[in-house]
PDB file of C-alpha atoms in Angstrom:
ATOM      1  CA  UNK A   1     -12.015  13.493  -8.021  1.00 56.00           C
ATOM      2  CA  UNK A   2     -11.442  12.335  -4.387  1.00 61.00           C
ATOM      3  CA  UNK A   3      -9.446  14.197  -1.867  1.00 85.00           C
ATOM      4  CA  UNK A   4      -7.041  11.295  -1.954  1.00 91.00           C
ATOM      5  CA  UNK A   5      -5.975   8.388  -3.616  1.00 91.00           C
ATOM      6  CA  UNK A   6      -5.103   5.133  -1.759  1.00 94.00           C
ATOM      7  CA  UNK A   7      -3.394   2.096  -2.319  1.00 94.00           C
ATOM      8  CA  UNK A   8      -3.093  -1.127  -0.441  1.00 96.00           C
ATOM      9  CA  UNK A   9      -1.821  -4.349  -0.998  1.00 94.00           C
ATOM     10  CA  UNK A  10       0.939  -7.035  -0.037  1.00 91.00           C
ATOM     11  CA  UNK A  11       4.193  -5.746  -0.619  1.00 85.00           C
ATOM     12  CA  UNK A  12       5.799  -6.165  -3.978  1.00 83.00           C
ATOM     13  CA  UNK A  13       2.260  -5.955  -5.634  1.00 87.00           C
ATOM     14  CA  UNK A  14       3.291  -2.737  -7.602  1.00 85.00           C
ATOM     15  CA  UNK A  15       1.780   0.345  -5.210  1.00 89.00           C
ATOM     16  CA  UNK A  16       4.713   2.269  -5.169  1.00 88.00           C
ATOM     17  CA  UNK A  17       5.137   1.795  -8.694  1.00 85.00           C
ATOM     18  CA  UNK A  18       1.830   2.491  -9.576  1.00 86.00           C
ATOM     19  CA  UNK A  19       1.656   5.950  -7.100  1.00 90.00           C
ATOM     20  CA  UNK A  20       4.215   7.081  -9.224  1.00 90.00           C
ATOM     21  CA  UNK A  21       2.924   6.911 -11.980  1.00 85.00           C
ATOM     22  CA  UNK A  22      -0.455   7.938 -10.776  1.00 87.00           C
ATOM     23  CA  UNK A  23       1.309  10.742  -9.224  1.00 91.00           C
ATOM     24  CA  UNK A  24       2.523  11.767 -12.289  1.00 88.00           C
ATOM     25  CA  UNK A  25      -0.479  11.493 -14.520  1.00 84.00           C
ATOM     26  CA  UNK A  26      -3.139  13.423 -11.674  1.00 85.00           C
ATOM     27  CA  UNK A  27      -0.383  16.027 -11.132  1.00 91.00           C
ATOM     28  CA  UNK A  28      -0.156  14.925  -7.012  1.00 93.00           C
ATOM     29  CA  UNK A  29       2.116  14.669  -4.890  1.00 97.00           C
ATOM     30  CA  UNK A  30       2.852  10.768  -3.359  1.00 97.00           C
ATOM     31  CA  UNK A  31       3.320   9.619  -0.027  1.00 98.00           C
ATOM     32  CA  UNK A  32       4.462   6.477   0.456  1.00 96.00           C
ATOM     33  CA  UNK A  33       3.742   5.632   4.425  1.00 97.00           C
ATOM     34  CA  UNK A  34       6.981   3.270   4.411  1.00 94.00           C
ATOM     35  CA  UNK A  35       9.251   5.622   3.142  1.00 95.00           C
ATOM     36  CA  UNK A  36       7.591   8.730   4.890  1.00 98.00           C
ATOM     37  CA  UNK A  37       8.455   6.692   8.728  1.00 98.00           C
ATOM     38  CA  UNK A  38      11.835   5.930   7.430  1.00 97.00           C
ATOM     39  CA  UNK A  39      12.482   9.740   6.814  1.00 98.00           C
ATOM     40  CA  UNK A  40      11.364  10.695  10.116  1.00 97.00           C
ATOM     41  CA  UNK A  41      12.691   8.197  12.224  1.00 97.00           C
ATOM     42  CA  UNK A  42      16.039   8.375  10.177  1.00 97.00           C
ATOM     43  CA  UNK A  43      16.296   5.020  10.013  1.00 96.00           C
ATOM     44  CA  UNK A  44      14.657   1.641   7.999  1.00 93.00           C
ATOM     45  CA  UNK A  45      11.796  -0.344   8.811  1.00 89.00           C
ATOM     46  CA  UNK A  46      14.484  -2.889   8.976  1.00 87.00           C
ATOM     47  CA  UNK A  47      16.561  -0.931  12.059  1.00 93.00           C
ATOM     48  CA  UNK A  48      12.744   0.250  13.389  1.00 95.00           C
ATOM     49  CA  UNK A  49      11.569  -3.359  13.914  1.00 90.00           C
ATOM     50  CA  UNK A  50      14.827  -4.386  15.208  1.00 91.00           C
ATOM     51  CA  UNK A  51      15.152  -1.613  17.699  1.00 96.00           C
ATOM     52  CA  UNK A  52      11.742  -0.833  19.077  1.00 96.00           C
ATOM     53  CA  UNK A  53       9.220  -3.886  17.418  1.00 93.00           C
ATOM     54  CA  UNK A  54       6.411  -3.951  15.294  1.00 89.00           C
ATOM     55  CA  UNK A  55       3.874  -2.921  17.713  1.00 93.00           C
ATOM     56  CA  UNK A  56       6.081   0.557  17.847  1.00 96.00           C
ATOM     57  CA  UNK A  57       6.101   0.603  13.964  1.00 95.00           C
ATOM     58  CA  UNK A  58       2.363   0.158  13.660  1.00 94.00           C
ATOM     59  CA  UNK A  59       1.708   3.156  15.942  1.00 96.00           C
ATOM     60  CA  UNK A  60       4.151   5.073  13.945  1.00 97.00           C
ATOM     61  CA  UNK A  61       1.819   4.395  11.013  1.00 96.00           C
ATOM     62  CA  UNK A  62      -1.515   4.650  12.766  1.00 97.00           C
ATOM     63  CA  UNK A  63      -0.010   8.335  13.441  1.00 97.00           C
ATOM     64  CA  UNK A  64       0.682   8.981   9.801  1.00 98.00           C
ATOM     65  CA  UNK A  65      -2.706   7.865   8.899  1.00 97.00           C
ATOM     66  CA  UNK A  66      -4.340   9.955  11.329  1.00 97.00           C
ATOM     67  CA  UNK A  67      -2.000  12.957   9.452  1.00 96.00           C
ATOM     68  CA  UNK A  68      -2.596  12.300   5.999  1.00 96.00           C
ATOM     69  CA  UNK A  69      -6.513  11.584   6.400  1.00 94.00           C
ATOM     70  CA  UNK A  70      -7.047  15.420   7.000  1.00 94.00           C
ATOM     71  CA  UNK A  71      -5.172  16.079   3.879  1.00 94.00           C
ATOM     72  CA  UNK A  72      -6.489  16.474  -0.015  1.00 92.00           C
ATOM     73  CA  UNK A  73      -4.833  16.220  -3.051  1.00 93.00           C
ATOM     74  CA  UNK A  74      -2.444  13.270  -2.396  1.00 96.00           C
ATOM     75  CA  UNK A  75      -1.440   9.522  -4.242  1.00 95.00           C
ATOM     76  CA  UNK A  76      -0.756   7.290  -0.536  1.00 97.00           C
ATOM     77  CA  UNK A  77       0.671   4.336  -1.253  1.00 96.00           C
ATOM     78  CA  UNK A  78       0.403   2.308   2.639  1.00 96.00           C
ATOM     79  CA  UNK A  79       2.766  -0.643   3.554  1.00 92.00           C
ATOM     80  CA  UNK A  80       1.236  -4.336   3.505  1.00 91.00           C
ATOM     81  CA  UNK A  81       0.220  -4.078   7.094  1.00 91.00           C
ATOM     82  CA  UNK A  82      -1.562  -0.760   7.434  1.00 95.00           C
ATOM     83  CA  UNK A  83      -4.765  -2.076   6.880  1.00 95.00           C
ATOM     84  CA  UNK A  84      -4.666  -4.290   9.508  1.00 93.00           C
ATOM     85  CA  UNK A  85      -5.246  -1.119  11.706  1.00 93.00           C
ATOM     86  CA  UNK A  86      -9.140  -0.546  11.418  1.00 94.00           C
ATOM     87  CA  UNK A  87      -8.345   2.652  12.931  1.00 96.00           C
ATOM     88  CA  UNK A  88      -5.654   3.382  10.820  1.00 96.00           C
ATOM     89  CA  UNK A  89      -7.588   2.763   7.175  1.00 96.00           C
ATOM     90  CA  UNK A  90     -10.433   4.297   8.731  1.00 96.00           C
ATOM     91  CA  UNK A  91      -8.180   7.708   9.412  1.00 96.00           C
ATOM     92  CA  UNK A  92      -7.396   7.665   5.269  1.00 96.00           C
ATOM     93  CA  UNK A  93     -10.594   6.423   4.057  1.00 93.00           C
ATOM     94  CA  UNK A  94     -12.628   9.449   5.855  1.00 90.00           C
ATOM     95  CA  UNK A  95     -10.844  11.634   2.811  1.00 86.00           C
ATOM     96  CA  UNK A  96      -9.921   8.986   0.391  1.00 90.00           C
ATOM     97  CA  UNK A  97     -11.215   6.183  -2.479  1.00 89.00           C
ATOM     98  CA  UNK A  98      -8.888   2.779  -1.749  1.00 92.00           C
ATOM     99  CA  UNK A  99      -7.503   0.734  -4.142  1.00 90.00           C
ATOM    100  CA  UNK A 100      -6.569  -2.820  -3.178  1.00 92.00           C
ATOM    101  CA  UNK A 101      -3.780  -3.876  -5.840  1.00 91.00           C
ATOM    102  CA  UNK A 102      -4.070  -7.261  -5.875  1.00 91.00           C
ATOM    103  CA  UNK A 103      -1.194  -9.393  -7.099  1.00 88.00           C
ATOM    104  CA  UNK A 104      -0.907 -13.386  -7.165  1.00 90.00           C
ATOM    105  CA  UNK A 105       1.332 -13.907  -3.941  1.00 91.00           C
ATOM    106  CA  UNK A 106       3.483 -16.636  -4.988  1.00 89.00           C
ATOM    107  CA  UNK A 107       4.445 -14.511  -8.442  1.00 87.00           C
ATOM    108  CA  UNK A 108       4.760 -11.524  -5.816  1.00 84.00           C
ATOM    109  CA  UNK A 109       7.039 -13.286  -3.796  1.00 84.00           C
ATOM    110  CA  UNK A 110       9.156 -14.785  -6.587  1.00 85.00           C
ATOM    111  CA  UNK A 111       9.951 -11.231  -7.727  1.00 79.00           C
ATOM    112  CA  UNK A 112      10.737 -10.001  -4.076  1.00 76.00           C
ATOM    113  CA  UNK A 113      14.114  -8.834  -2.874  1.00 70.00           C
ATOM    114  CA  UNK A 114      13.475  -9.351   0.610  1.00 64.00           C
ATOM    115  CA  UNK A 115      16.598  -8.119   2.066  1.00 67.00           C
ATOM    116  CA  UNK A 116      14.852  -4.962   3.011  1.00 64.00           C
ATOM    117  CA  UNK A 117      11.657  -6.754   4.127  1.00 67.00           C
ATOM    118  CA  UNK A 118      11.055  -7.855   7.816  1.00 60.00           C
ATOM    119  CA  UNK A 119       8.059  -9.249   7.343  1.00 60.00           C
ATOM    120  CA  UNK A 120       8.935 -11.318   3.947  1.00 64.00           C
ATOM    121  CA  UNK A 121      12.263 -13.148   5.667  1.00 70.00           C
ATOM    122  CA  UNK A 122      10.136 -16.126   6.479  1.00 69.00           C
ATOM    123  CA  UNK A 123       9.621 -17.634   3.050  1.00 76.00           C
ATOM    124  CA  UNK A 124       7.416 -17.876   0.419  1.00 84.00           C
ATOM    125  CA  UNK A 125       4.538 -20.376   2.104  1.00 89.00           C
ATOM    126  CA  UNK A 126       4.949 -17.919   5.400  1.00 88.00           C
ATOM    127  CA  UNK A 127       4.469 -14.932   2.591  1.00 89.00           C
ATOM    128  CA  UNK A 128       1.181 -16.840   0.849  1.00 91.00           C
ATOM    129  CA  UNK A 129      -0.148 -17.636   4.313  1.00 93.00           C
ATOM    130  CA  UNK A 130      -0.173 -13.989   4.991  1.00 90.00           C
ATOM    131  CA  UNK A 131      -1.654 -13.188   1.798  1.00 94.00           C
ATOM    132  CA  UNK A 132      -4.274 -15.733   2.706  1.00 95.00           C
ATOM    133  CA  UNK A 133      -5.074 -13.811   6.495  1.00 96.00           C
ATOM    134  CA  UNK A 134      -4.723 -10.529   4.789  1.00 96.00           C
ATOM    135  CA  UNK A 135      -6.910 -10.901   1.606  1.00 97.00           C
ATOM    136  CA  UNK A 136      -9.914 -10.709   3.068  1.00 97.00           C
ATOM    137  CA  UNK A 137      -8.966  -7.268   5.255  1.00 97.00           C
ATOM    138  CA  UNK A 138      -8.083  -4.922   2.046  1.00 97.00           C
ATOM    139  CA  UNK A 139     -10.859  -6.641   0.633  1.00 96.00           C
ATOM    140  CA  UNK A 140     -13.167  -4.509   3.132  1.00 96.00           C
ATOM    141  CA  UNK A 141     -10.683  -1.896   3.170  1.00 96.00           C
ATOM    142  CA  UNK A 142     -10.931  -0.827  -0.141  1.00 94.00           C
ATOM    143  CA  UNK A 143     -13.539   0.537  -2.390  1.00 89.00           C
ATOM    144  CA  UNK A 144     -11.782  -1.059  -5.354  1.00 86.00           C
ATOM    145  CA  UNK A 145     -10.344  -3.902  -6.574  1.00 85.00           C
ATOM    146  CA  UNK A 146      -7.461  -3.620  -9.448  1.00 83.00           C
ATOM    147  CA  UNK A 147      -6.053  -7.065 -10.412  1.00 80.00           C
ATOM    148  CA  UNK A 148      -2.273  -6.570 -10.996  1.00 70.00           C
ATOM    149  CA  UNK A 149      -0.715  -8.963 -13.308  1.00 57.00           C
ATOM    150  CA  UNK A 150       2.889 -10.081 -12.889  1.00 50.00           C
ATOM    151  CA  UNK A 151       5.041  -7.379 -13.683  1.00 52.00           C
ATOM    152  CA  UNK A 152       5.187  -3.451 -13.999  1.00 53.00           C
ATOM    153  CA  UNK A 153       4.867  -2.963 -17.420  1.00 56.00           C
ATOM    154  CA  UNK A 154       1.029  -3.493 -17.320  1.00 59.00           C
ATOM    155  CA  UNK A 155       0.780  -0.029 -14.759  1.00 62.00           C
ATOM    156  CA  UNK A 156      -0.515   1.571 -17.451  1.00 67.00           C
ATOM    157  CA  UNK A 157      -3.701  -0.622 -17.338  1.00 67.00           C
ATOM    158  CA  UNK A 158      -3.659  -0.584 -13.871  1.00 66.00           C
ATOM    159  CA  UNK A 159      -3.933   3.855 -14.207  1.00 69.00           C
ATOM    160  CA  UNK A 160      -6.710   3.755 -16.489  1.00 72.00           C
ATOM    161  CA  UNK A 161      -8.803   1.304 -14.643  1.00 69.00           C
ATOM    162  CA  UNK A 162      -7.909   3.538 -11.368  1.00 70.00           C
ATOM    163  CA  UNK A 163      -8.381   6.591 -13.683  1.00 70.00           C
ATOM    164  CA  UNK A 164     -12.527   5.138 -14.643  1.00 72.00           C
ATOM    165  CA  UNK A 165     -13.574   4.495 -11.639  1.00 68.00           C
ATOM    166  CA  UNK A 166     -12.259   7.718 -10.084  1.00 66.00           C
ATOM    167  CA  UNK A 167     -13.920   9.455 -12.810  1.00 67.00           C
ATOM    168  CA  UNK A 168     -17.098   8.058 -12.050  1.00 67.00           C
ATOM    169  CA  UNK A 169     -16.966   8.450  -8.478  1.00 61.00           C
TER     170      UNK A 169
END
């Protein structure tokens, strides 16, 4: 099994959802790179953008990364835009297998509450547009693709496909 277990995707595409439960069936601990800056900072991604920018978010997580790449044993679910760090996916895949959870964005969107969400307050064509830039960079930042279908309750298939090809790795 590897050292770590990644997940990327847009947001809303079921990676915290899935950690959990991938936390819970590997017996790991889960870090989920959103919530672990909010705890730190003492404040949301929300106040963080407001207050200092993206640019000072994004180093914030490019920090993290560099953290939790020399650590073993752990479920890391990242925030939409951490793999648009090379040299922040490169810090997690040097211990890690990715997993791009990949979710239709307009079904993503539709089941959003993006109150909490700086980055989804533009609308849904803004939200497929980034989808459509973004694809292609979790495409080369992961090792694996898992198609997520609309809602949560198919986690379960998303586990075992995780759970064969970590077993094979």
């Amino acid at each position: 099994m590897p050292k770590n277990i990644v997940l990327i995707g847009m947001m809303g595409c079921g990676k915290t959802t899935v950690g959990r439960l991938l936390s819970q069936r590997f017996q790991r601990p889960l870090v989920d790179t959103d919530a672990l800056i909010e705890e730190r900072q003492g404040r949301s991604i929300p106040d963080i953008f407001a207050a200092d920018g993206e640019a000072h978010f994004r180093t914030l997580e490019l920090e993290l990364c560099r953290e939790l790449g020399k650590k073993e044993g752990l479920i890391i679910s990242c925030g939409g835009g951490l793999p648009l760090q090379g040299e922040a996916i490169a810090a997690l895949k040097q211990s890690s297998l990715v997993f791009w959870l990949d979710r239709d964005p307009g079904e993503t969107y539709d089941s959003l509450d993006v109150s909490g969400r700086p980055l989804a307050q533009a609308g849904r064509e803004d939200f497929i547009q980034r989808y459509t830039l973004r694809a292609p960079i979790y495409s080369r930042s992961s090792d694996y693709l898992v198609r997520n279908p609309e809602s949560p309750e198919y986690a379960d298939r998303l586990i075992a496909a995780i759970y064969l090809e970590v077993a094979q790795s």
